Amino acid sequence: LELSDDHDGILDLARHLGGEDGLVPGKALADVLGPPEQILEVEVPFNRPDGLGIVGLAREVKSALGGRWTDPASARLANRWQGRADFPLEIEDPEGCPRYIAQVVDGIAIGPSAPAIRRRLESMGQRPINNIVDLTNFVLFEYGQPLHAFDLAKLKGPAIRVRRAAQGERIVTLDGKERVLGNEVLVIADRDHPVAVAGVMGGVESEVGEATTAILLECACFQPQRVRRGARWLGLASEASRRFERGVDPGVGPAAAARFLALLREQSPGVKTGAARERAILDGKHRTMTLRASRYARMIGHSLTVPEMKRHLESFEFGVEAGDPLRVTVPSWRGDVTLEDDLVEEVARAHGYEKIGEAPLETRGVFATRSARERGLERARAAFLALGLTEAMTTTLVSEREAVGSARLLGEEEGTLVRLKNPTSREGEVLRGSPVPGLLRAAAHNLRQGMQSVRLFELGAGFRAHGAGLPEEIPMAAAIVIGARYAHAHDEREPLADFAHAKGLWEAWLEAMRVDSPEWRAYSAVGWKPGASAEVGCGASRIGWAGTLGPPLLREWDIEVPARHDAHLFVALLDPVLRSAATRTRATLPGRYPPVRRDLAFFVPEDVAHRQLEQALTAAGGRELASVELFDVYSGPGTPDGMKSLAFALEFQHPERTLTEAEVQTMQEKMVTAVASSCGGRLRER
């Protein structure tokens, strides 16, 4: 009886049941109210909007129980709707509204709905309003197709235009609130202004009321993304938007309109259908697919005959032509079925998951192998972790501003960006070109939370536009270091990481990746600190970038580094790194004889890279030069104009004997001569 907690007093059954017919004193209450109804709670997946209507649920029950339609005409009213095509109707956004039916109905008398309709709506939690609005709601719950009725006399023209709202346009919706519209919102407008938010809610100005004598019935199909954007823009949701956002059956419109008119004639025999119009860009063709019996057996693990598969699909009202493979026509309400494996799932569901027997686990001769790339990724991850960095996992969707800024760091053009066609927000409208945007956001977040040191890395894909085809997916690694030089430092006096220390970290990672002799080449781009960035190469291949981020970029990304701190970034292209890796680990026996160590400092022109100087020293030192390591860069007082000082630690060692002082001195002199001739430098005297 739907009694409230306050149920003292007399229950007026005539008012509750909509009239006194059949209310005879002494009659059993059960005979008046009818048999008790059962409540069936159904969880409808997002990709099955056909389940948001009674007909869709009945179709599933019919398949499961092997039943048949008790009212085929009611369930299949398609193509029964007709009307004279003389109503002014324009669709200015056909992508947002691929189908629109407008039907004028005259001779309307507004009043309460029939008791049966009212009880049905109340059982679904809907408040009865009047006979017109109640029938639109009834058809919505029966067919899953939202309808809307406009008071024809309140439409200017009268005419209907389906268009995008102008920025700043206003409408008062049926909930009584004035809403400001934007270009993202699709509206239904008359000749002058919006009268409804398409797929979401109608407007007060065209609302059906007690004085209404003629209506215009709207039965439309709207693009789910457009309705979703409009609802989000307005912060508004309704039973209609819930269905349109998931995708209403594009073929159910004529049937729903015919069902409304049939129910209306039952309640009001005097109504007359007037002018009508339909605009549609839908071709009306159903999707066709094939299903192989071998594919079903492979995916599910047991076999069915072709006739059995055909019967199961036909129980869901798929059109099926016999053969192997089966040729299947997908009904319009099954937009979720797009692949052969979707058909496999439908057959298995109809057959019954509980009938699929357990298969023995086959392990003989089965073993897992990892590809060279997978092993390389694992080695890259282990190397970063060994250097004291923490792995981060960030989103692949970024804003266009973030994508452009990170692309400039790596010298990429904006034309390589991969933009989404229908982004859900401006913060996720582009596929990232590298893991850099996510790492920079993560670094900014950690610093805002009070972290004094940030050491993060990420292994992931970058995406790059590749002509008209699919975007290129590039495996990449990126790392960022801010703060203390060493991981887990607890002393505030711990020295801070500078470019040289960060470069040492990246070199250690490359060494762990077995990259022999990486070259650090001069490189500059927008976003790096001047003079503190490099391109990393190996032979003719570019394998990465490294450097210190400049203050303008840090401000742009809201990275609030503490005073005297720098942010050091490293980006590597994993495929070239893995190709450059030595296939075999080469071991060199330590020398049996003591090495001789010397420190040499050179004044060289400021534009000479230390790599150039190192190559000159290595060539002049010959095989007795065991190692060369830069340990100091100086350009302060005492340095000649236009020059800088680079100091190297050299180690000499002969594999078969101890080197003499004279031999070492000779090699030093050769090095000084080589630096002078190739780099324009000279030895720095003490």
XYZ file of C-alpha atoms in Angstrom:
686
model
C 0.000 0.000 0.000
C 3.071 2.266 0.166
C 2.070 3.489 3.637
C 4.311 6.014 5.344
C 5.450 5.879 8.965
C 2.541 8.220 9.781
C -0.347 5.950 8.757
C -3.035 6.700 11.331
C -6.478 7.438 9.930
C -8.574 6.260 7.002
C -7.074 5.274 3.639
C -9.021 6.787 0.701
C -8.850 3.922 -1.791
C -10.783 5.849 -4.440
C -8.133 8.568 -4.494
C -5.325 6.027 -4.279
C -6.689 3.872 -7.140
C -7.919 6.728 -9.330
C -11.697 6.174 -9.083
C -14.540 4.288 -7.417
C -15.064 1.682 -10.144
C -15.062 -1.792 -8.615
C -14.920 -0.521 -5.021
C -17.862 -2.466 -3.550
C -18.128 -2.599 0.260
C -17.240 -6.061 1.518
C -15.123 -6.950 -1.506
C -11.765 -8.551 -0.701
C -8.985 -5.964 -0.755
C -6.708 -8.389 -2.629
C -9.248 -8.473 -5.480
C -9.080 -4.683 -5.746
C -5.329 -4.248 -5.464
C -4.493 -7.296 -7.554
C -1.843 -9.911 -6.832
C 1.285 -8.748 -5.008
C 4.106 -7.707 -7.331
C 7.595 -9.169 -7.163
C 10.611 -6.879 -7.090
C 13.509 -7.922 -9.284
C 16.703 -5.903 -8.818
C 18.884 -5.913 -11.934
C 22.375 -4.453 -12.218
C 22.689 -3.155 -15.779
C 26.276 -2.855 -17.110
C 27.216 0.500 -18.621
C 27.651 -1.053 -22.074
C 24.130 -2.559 -22.067
C 21.772 0.445 -22.185
C 19.093 -1.795 -23.721
C 18.702 -3.204 -20.195
C 17.368 0.164 -18.987
C 13.968 -0.643 -20.504
C 11.408 -3.319 -19.629
C 11.414 -4.620 -23.211
C 15.186 -5.085 -23.094
C 15.001 -6.986 -19.817
C 12.089 -9.053 -21.127
C 14.208 -9.962 -24.139
C 16.879 -11.378 -21.793
C 14.271 -13.290 -19.772
C 12.736 -14.674 -22.969
C 16.131 -15.983 -24.044
C 16.926 -17.504 -20.650
C 13.546 -19.234 -20.213
C 12.847 -20.064 -23.838
C 9.636 -18.013 -23.908
C 7.933 -15.964 -26.605
C 6.495 -12.478 -26.859
C 2.961 -12.312 -25.473
C 2.335 -9.069 -27.364
C 4.496 -9.086 -30.502
C 2.880 -5.905 -31.818
C 3.827 -4.000 -28.678
C 7.374 -5.347 -28.701
C 7.944 -4.708 -32.413
C 6.288 -1.466 -33.413
C 9.119 -0.330 -35.694
C 8.006 1.163 -39.031
C 4.415 1.652 -37.794
C 5.008 5.339 -37.107
C 4.005 7.646 -39.941
C 3.168 11.293 -40.306
C 2.836 14.107 -42.835
C 6.262 15.653 -43.471
C 5.294 19.317 -43.263
C 6.610 20.437 -39.875
C 9.547 22.946 -39.810
C 12.466 20.914 -38.434
C 16.168 21.674 -38.861
C 19.116 19.727 -37.429
C 22.152 22.016 -37.413
C 24.365 19.483 -35.611
C 23.704 16.117 -37.316
C 26.647 14.513 -35.531
C 25.138 15.380 -32.154
C 21.613 14.373 -33.247
C 21.567 11.657 -35.922
C 17.783 11.175 -35.655
C 14.881 13.418 -34.625
C 11.143 12.689 -34.839
C 8.690 15.556 -34.250
C 4.967 14.686 -34.068
C 2.138 17.166 -33.500
C -0.895 15.845 -31.580
C -4.112 17.926 -31.381
C -7.214 17.595 -29.250
C -5.311 17.131 -26.004
C -7.186 17.348 -22.703
C -4.792 17.466 -19.775
C -5.812 15.371 -16.793
C -4.715 12.503 -14.574
C -3.478 9.285 -16.142
C -5.360 6.019 -16.039
C -4.980 4.211 -12.682
C -2.980 1.376 -14.262
C -0.429 3.821 -15.695
C -0.193 5.715 -12.414
C 0.355 2.529 -10.408
C 3.054 1.368 -12.824
C 4.897 4.675 -12.544
C 4.607 4.744 -8.756
C 6.005 1.217 -8.571
C 9.058 2.524 -10.460
C 9.489 5.439 -8.066
C 8.038 8.069 -10.412
C 5.523 10.701 -9.310
C 2.498 10.864 -11.652
C 2.041 14.370 -13.097
C -0.515 14.327 -15.924
C -1.574 12.041 -18.733
C 0.971 13.398 -21.271
C 4.061 13.533 -19.073
C 3.156 10.187 -17.487
C 2.992 8.478 -20.878
C 6.396 9.846 -21.926
C 7.838 8.460 -18.682
C 6.002 5.172 -19.152
C 7.476 4.670 -22.638
C 10.906 5.661 -21.328
C 10.856 2.832 -18.780
C 9.211 0.387 -21.180
C 11.411 0.911 -24.243
C 14.422 2.740 -22.816
C 13.717 5.605 -25.266
C 13.309 9.050 -23.648
C 10.459 11.150 -25.047
C 9.590 14.787 -24.428
C 6.359 16.706 -25.001
C 6.339 20.460 -25.770
C 3.268 22.675 -25.507
C 2.872 23.523 -29.199
C 1.307 26.917 -28.488
C 4.401 28.000 -26.543
C 6.862 27.249 -29.375
C 7.789 30.286 -31.488
C 7.208 29.586 -35.152
C 6.250 26.931 -34.317
C 9.508 25.330 -35.371
C 12.237 23.088 -34.006
C 15.998 23.611 -34.436
C 18.539 21.193 -32.990
C 21.727 23.208 -32.513
C 24.592 24.039 -30.208
C 23.904 26.662 -27.576
C 25.517 30.058 -27.960
C 27.974 30.983 -25.236
C 26.057 32.686 -22.431
C 22.546 31.683 -23.562
C 20.168 30.983 -20.683
C 17.302 28.588 -20.046
C 15.086 27.819 -17.046
C 14.851 24.030 -16.835
C 11.920 22.032 -15.469
C 13.502 21.949 -12.002
C 12.978 25.734 -11.830
C 16.662 26.703 -12.038
C 18.101 29.174 -14.523
C 21.122 27.699 -16.262
C 23.833 29.385 -18.314
C 24.673 27.438 -21.457
C 27.882 27.061 -23.426
C 28.905 25.815 -26.848
C 29.442 22.293 -25.463
C 25.680 21.997 -24.802
C 23.281 20.709 -27.461
C 19.847 22.331 -27.235
C 16.402 22.053 -28.774
C 15.354 25.549 -29.824
C 12.303 27.101 -31.406
C 12.602 30.006 -33.812
C 14.003 32.352 -31.138
C 15.630 30.611 -28.179
C 16.358 27.251 -26.470
C 13.360 25.351 -25.118
C 15.168 22.204 -23.851
C 18.625 20.832 -23.114
C 18.946 17.952 -25.571
C 18.847 14.575 -23.892
C 18.861 16.043 -20.379
C 15.825 18.148 -19.403
C 13.122 20.320 -20.904
C 12.487 23.997 -20.271
C 9.761 25.712 -18.250
C 8.703 28.003 -21.115
C 7.452 25.099 -23.253
C 6.200 22.904 -20.388
C 2.931 21.022 -20.807
C 0.312 22.452 -18.425
C -3.411 22.395 -17.686
C -4.152 24.770 -20.575
C -2.328 22.671 -23.170
C -4.495 21.549 -26.104
C -1.811 20.522 -28.597
C 1.643 19.056 -28.096
C 4.744 18.412 -30.130
C 6.172 15.006 -29.270
C 9.967 14.690 -29.474
C 11.537 11.274 -30.041
C 15.251 11.649 -30.768
C 18.598 9.891 -30.793
C 21.471 11.991 -29.421
C 25.203 11.306 -29.483
C 26.241 9.946 -26.041
C 29.361 12.116 -25.811
C 27.412 15.285 -26.583
C 24.760 14.556 -23.942
C 27.456 13.667 -21.408
C 29.265 16.962 -22.000
C 26.052 18.951 -21.723
C 25.025 17.216 -18.492
C 28.477 17.731 -17.006
C 28.538 21.386 -18.096
C 25.240 22.029 -16.292
C 25.839 19.682 -13.354
C 22.503 18.079 -14.206
C 21.371 14.469 -14.515
C 18.048 12.823 -15.309
C 16.567 9.473 -16.298
C 16.825 10.616 -19.915
C 20.491 11.639 -19.698
C 21.307 8.365 -17.941
C 20.117 6.505 -21.033
C 21.431 8.852 -23.702
C 24.899 8.919 -22.118
C 25.092 5.134 -22.452
C 23.661 5.057 -25.965
C 19.974 4.652 -26.825
C 19.028 2.112 -29.501
C 19.078 4.194 -32.718
C 16.331 2.041 -34.218
C 13.768 2.155 -31.403
C 12.549 5.727 -32.038
C 9.649 4.989 -34.434
C 8.445 2.136 -32.219
C 8.547 4.326 -29.097
C 6.650 7.147 -30.842
C 4.015 4.687 -32.082
C 3.695 3.186 -28.596
C 3.093 6.629 -27.075
C 0.385 7.433 -29.632
C -1.291 4.047 -29.132
C -1.428 4.499 -25.349
C -2.658 8.080 -25.750
C -5.517 6.984 -28.034
C -6.532 4.341 -25.471
C -6.892 7.044 -22.797
C -8.110 9.870 -25.047
C -9.843 8.512 -28.174
C -10.500 12.033 -29.451
C -6.878 13.034 -30.039
C -5.689 13.613 -33.604
C -2.195 13.296 -34.998
C -1.193 16.381 -36.940
C 1.920 17.494 -38.779
C 5.041 15.400 -38.322
C 8.645 15.297 -39.468
C 11.633 12.987 -39.206
C 15.259 13.858 -39.910
C 17.830 11.060 -39.840
C 21.360 10.489 -41.095
C 21.196 6.843 -40.017
C 21.365 4.429 -42.931
C 19.232 1.845 -41.125
C 21.665 -0.949 -41.967
C 22.615 -3.414 -39.261
C 26.183 -4.477 -38.577
C 27.092 -7.926 -39.930
C 29.813 -10.170 -38.531
C 31.022 -13.744 -38.779
C 31.486 -16.348 -36.055
C 33.628 -19.463 -36.472
C 32.918 -22.593 -34.481
C 36.681 -23.059 -34.098
C 36.984 -19.618 -32.494
C 34.286 -20.455 -29.969
C 35.979 -23.755 -29.074
C 39.354 -22.068 -28.696
C 38.080 -19.237 -26.477
C 35.685 -21.216 -24.257
C 37.409 -24.589 -24.121
C 34.554 -26.777 -25.342
C 32.761 -27.231 -28.650
C 29.221 -26.575 -29.850
C 27.683 -27.548 -33.156
C 26.860 -24.843 -35.680
C 23.061 -25.364 -35.236
C 23.461 -24.985 -31.453
C 25.384 -21.730 -31.868
C 22.767 -20.482 -34.349
C 19.922 -21.276 -31.931
C 21.636 -19.497 -29.032
C 22.228 -16.329 -31.053
C 18.673 -16.325 -32.404
C 17.381 -16.513 -28.836
C 18.872 -13.015 -28.382
C 17.200 -11.956 -31.673
C 20.413 -11.845 -33.694
C 19.883 -12.575 -37.367
C 21.881 -15.675 -38.324
C 22.628 -17.327 -41.668
C 23.699 -20.952 -41.264
C 27.162 -22.077 -42.262
C 30.657 -22.115 -40.858
C 31.393 -19.384 -40.266
C 27.953 -18.170 -39.232
C 26.975 -14.845 -40.767
C 25.422 -12.802 -37.970
C 23.369 -9.610 -38.198
C 23.637 -7.592 -34.991
C 20.382 -5.908 -33.853
C 20.419 -2.142 -33.421
C 20.073 -2.323 -29.621
C 23.331 -4.298 -29.229
C 25.904 -1.571 -29.822
C 28.277 -3.410 -27.481
C 28.744 -6.300 -29.946
C 31.556 -5.250 -32.285
C 33.980 -8.213 -32.323
C 33.791 -11.915 -33.047
C 34.734 -12.554 -29.418
C 31.624 -10.609 -28.355
C 29.556 -13.163 -30.261
C 31.516 -15.940 -28.548
C 30.517 -14.451 -25.196
C 26.853 -14.256 -26.210
C 26.805 -17.912 -27.268
C 28.515 -18.986 -24.026
C 26.058 -16.903 -21.989
C 23.053 -18.422 -23.729
C 24.495 -21.932 -23.424
C 25.105 -21.372 -19.695
C 28.422 -20.793 -17.985
C 27.538 -23.491 -15.471
C 27.488 -26.053 -18.300
C 31.095 -25.395 -19.249
C 33.084 -28.190 -17.665
C 36.485 -27.859 -16.065
C 39.406 -28.620 -18.334
C 42.578 -30.237 -16.973
C 45.511 -27.877 -16.666
C 48.017 -28.733 -19.384
C 51.555 -28.060 -18.198
C 53.594 -30.529 -20.210
C 56.086 -28.696 -22.391
C 54.632 -25.321 -21.425
C 56.979 -22.650 -20.149
C 57.055 -18.893 -20.067
C 59.699 -16.898 -21.865
C 60.417 -13.213 -21.778
C 61.364 -11.256 -24.848
C 64.594 -9.296 -25.111
C 62.631 -6.074 -24.611
C 60.965 -7.401 -21.440
C 64.338 -8.425 -20.043
C 65.722 -5.015 -20.952
C 62.852 -3.219 -19.193
C 63.421 -5.283 -16.070
C 67.128 -4.451 -16.157
C 66.313 -0.744 -16.583
C 63.957 -0.833 -13.594
C 66.466 -2.674 -11.405
C 69.225 -0.211 -12.331
C 67.157 2.831 -11.314
C 66.135 1.177 -8.046
C 69.772 0.331 -7.290
C 70.644 4.024 -7.702
C 68.143 4.967 -4.987
C 65.264 6.178 -7.174
C 61.586 5.339 -6.602
C 59.352 4.160 -9.424
C 56.360 6.330 -10.338
C 53.357 5.430 -12.476
C 51.530 8.363 -14.030
C 48.695 8.814 -16.509
C 49.251 8.792 -20.253
C 46.646 11.553 -20.783
C 47.892 15.119 -20.347
C 46.758 18.608 -21.240
C 47.900 20.208 -24.476
C 49.944 22.772 -22.523
C 51.824 20.011 -20.722
C 52.352 18.029 -23.922
C 53.713 21.052 -25.801
C 56.040 22.059 -22.941
C 57.547 18.592 -22.556
C 57.866 18.159 -26.345
C 59.923 21.354 -26.584
C 62.324 20.005 -23.968
C 63.130 17.129 -26.301
C 63.169 19.207 -29.463
C 59.914 17.749 -30.789
C 57.444 19.638 -32.980
C 53.823 20.253 -31.980
C 52.771 18.362 -35.095
C 53.858 15.113 -33.463
C 51.241 15.410 -30.685
C 48.462 12.805 -30.614
C 45.189 14.568 -29.735
C 42.058 12.718 -28.622
C 38.971 13.173 -30.757
C 36.582 13.202 -27.788
C 38.552 14.048 -24.614
C 36.688 13.837 -21.321
C 38.419 16.969 -20.019
C 41.017 19.555 -20.970
C 43.439 17.902 -18.548
C 43.436 14.728 -20.649
C 43.123 15.786 -24.278
C 46.539 14.624 -25.567
C 48.468 11.345 -25.340
C 51.801 12.122 -23.716
C 54.876 12.244 -25.926
C 57.064 10.993 -23.059
C 56.770 10.211 -19.323
C 58.097 13.724 -18.567
C 54.714 15.467 -17.882
C 53.690 12.905 -15.268
C 57.094 13.020 -13.550
C 57.055 16.822 -13.386
C 53.543 16.767 -11.894
C 54.625 14.108 -9.382
C 57.703 16.130 -8.407
C 55.597 19.263 -7.884
C 53.119 17.311 -5.740
C 55.850 15.776 -3.559
C 57.498 19.148 -2.959
C 54.145 20.707 -2.010
C 53.695 17.923 0.542
C 56.915 18.968 2.272
C 59.416 16.555 0.716
C 62.939 18.002 0.666
C 64.292 15.456 -1.801
C 62.660 13.910 -4.878
C 64.163 10.949 -6.744
C 61.635 9.433 -9.168
C 61.732 7.417 -12.374
C 59.150 5.974 -14.733
C 59.241 3.417 -17.520
C 56.444 3.895 -20.010
C 55.385 4.725 -23.515
C 55.473 8.011 -25.353
C 53.127 8.540 -28.299
C 53.940 10.322 -31.532
C 51.695 11.075 -34.503
C 52.706 9.009 -37.516
C 51.025 10.424 -40.599
C 47.448 9.319 -41.157
C 48.024 5.931 -39.562
C 48.021 4.842 -35.958
C 50.309 6.770 -33.590
C 53.762 5.406 -32.905
C 54.251 4.010 -29.384
C 57.817 4.563 -28.162
C 59.183 2.797 -25.037
C 60.925 5.390 -22.868
C 62.501 5.907 -19.462
C 62.594 9.166 -17.537
C 63.985 10.182 -14.156
C 64.113 13.337 -12.045
C 66.363 14.166 -9.087
C 65.901 17.156 -6.761
C 67.636 17.752 -3.452
C 70.292 15.741 -1.613
C 73.093 14.171 -3.588
C 72.616 10.754 -2.038
C 69.446 8.783 -1.380
C 68.223 8.494 2.231
C 70.426 11.371 3.397
C 69.530 12.464 6.945
C 72.020 15.281 7.429
C 70.790 18.725 6.398
C 74.389 19.597 5.540
C 74.449 16.849 2.924
C 75.681 18.358 -0.381
C 73.002 18.981 -3.006
C 72.875 17.196 -6.327
C 74.309 19.314 -9.140
C 74.503 18.673 -12.863
C 77.768 16.750 -12.593
C 76.412 14.443 -9.893
C 73.160 13.863 -11.814
C 75.210 13.108 -14.923
C 77.112 10.532 -12.878
C 73.813 8.877 -11.929
C 72.705 8.710 -15.544
C 76.101 7.333 -16.597
C 75.834 4.657 -13.908
C 72.398 3.707 -15.251
C 73.720 3.518 -18.814
C 76.598 1.374 -17.611
C 74.122 -0.985 -15.944
C 72.288 -1.108 -19.286
C 75.624 -2.182 -20.890
C 75.893 0.876 -23.118
C 79.577 1.232 -23.998
C 81.052 4.727 -24.212
C 77.935 6.952 -24.324
C 78.632 10.373 -25.807
C 77.377 13.558 -24.171
C 76.785 16.051 -26.945
C 76.030 19.751 -26.749
C 72.275 20.379 -26.796
C 69.925 23.214 -25.936
C 66.161 23.659 -26.095
C 63.425 25.714 -24.454
C 63.054 24.726 -20.794
C 66.623 23.715 -19.930
C 69.013 25.787 -17.844
C 71.543 27.422 -20.208
C 74.756 25.419 -20.469
C 73.383 22.546 -18.379
C 71.789 20.196 -20.901
C 73.067 17.498 -23.206
C 71.992 14.993 -25.801
C 73.154 11.453 -25.101
C 74.281 9.361 -28.039
C 75.940 6.083 -28.808
C 77.608 5.967 -32.183
C 75.214 7.465 -34.715
C 72.147 6.883 -32.500
C 70.536 9.352 -30.135
C 69.555 7.506 -26.991
C 68.421 10.284 -24.658
C 68.575 13.761 -23.141
C 69.754 15.047 -19.768
C 70.128 18.350 -18.014
C 68.995 20.808 -15.373
C 65.567 22.407 -15.729
C 65.471 26.187 -15.987
C 63.572 28.452 -13.557
C 60.918 29.509 -16.139
C 59.912 25.896 -16.720
C 59.838 25.189 -12.972
C 57.491 28.147 -12.464
C 55.280 27.026 -15.364
C 54.841 23.582 -13.763
C 54.502 24.975 -10.198
C 57.609 23.062 -9.079
C 58.614 24.958 -5.934
C 62.185 23.791 -5.398
C 63.848 24.921 -2.139
C 66.563 27.565 -2.257
C 69.826 26.476 -3.938
C 68.177 23.277 -5.186
C 68.078 22.271 -8.846
C 65.858 19.821 -10.721
C 67.789 17.392 -12.921
C 65.943 15.451 -15.622
C 66.972 12.452 -17.714
C 65.027 10.929 -20.614
C 66.077 7.794 -22.507
C 64.746 6.053 -25.612
C 64.700 2.420 -24.553
C 64.815 0.778 -27.979
C 68.081 2.532 -29.016
C 69.482 1.918 -25.521
C 68.755 -1.798 -25.781
C 70.154 -1.945 -29.323
C 73.331 -0.190 -28.153
C 73.794 -2.577 -25.240
C 76.690 -4.977 -25.555
C 75.399 -8.469 -26.272
C 78.106 -9.934 -24.096
C 79.568 -8.716 -20.849
C 83.310 -8.259 -21.311
C 85.501 -8.808 -18.297
C 88.980 -7.305 -18.049
C 91.461 -8.785 -15.647
C 92.859 -6.227 -13.210
C 96.426 -5.247 -13.895
C 99.102 -7.170 -12.042
C 101.358 -4.126 -11.818
C 100.750 -0.932 -9.849
C 99.079 1.952 -11.735
C 100.512 5.461 -11.905
C 98.086 8.329 -11.240
C 98.414 11.907 -12.482
C 96.144 14.955 -12.328
C 96.280 17.359 -15.279
C 94.367 20.622 -15.675
C 93.988 22.484 -18.975
C 92.850 25.933 -20.012
C 90.617 25.500 -23.076
C 88.214 27.804 -24.951
C 84.774 28.008 -23.347
C 83.070 26.393 -26.344
C 85.178 23.215 -26.089
C 83.215 20.315 -24.611
C 84.939 18.080 -22.114
C 84.178 15.113 -24.380
C 86.375 16.631 -27.089
C 89.201 17.076 -24.622
C 88.759 13.560 -23.268
C 88.997 12.094 -26.769
C 92.255 13.959 -27.408
C 93.737 12.658 -24.139
C 92.636 9.082 -24.846
C 94.094 9.081 -28.361
C 97.429 10.472 -27.171
C 97.689 8.199 -24.118
C 97.443 4.975 -26.057
C 96.714 1.596 -24.510
C 98.672 2.407 -21.347
C 96.081 5.046 -20.396
C 93.721 2.950 -18.260
C 91.148 5.632 -17.312
C 90.276 9.314 -17.729
C 87.907 11.071 -15.315
C 86.878 14.722 -15.213
C 86.845 15.936 -11.616
C 86.831 19.749 -11.795
C 85.459 22.555 -13.962
C 86.569 26.095 -13.091
C 86.019 29.499 -14.704
C 86.687 31.962 -11.886
C 89.527 34.398 -11.142
C 92.838 33.421 -12.676
C 91.234 32.004 -15.796
C 92.213 33.708 -19.089
C 89.432 35.572 -20.890
C 87.244 33.313 -22.996
C 88.650 30.160 -21.439
C 87.801 27.656 -18.714
C 89.735 25.093 -16.719
C 89.045 21.352 -16.965
C 90.919 18.995 -14.620
C 91.243 15.249 -15.250
C 92.389 12.347 -13.124
C 94.507 10.036 -15.299
C 95.572 6.491 -14.540
C 98.384 4.753 -16.445
C 99.046 1.023 -16.288
C 101.065 -1.434 -18.368
C 99.708 -5.003 -18.526
C 103.151 -6.665 -18.337
C 105.430 -4.435 -16.257
C 105.684 -1.380 -14.058
C 105.806 1.917 -15.930
C 108.795 4.174 -15.325
C 108.535 7.854 -14.480
C 110.123 8.744 -17.812
C 107.499 6.754 -19.743
C 104.667 8.453 -17.904
C 106.251 11.863 -18.492
C 106.524 11.143 -22.216
C 102.842 10.241 -22.411
C 101.900 13.420 -20.510
C 103.832 15.534 -22.994
C 102.053 13.827 -25.900
C 98.730 14.632 -24.253
C 99.601 18.300 -23.762
C 100.629 18.552 -27.404
C 97.419 16.810 -28.550
C 95.220 19.154 -26.481
C 96.993 22.190 -27.902
C 96.617 21.064 -31.510
C 93.055 19.691 -31.413
C 91.372 21.884 -28.784
C 93.425 25.062 -28.640
C 94.208 24.447 -24.974
C 97.279 24.578 -22.795
C 98.423 23.022 -19.557
C 97.405 24.896 -16.432
C 100.475 25.471 -14.265
C 100.242 25.200 -10.518
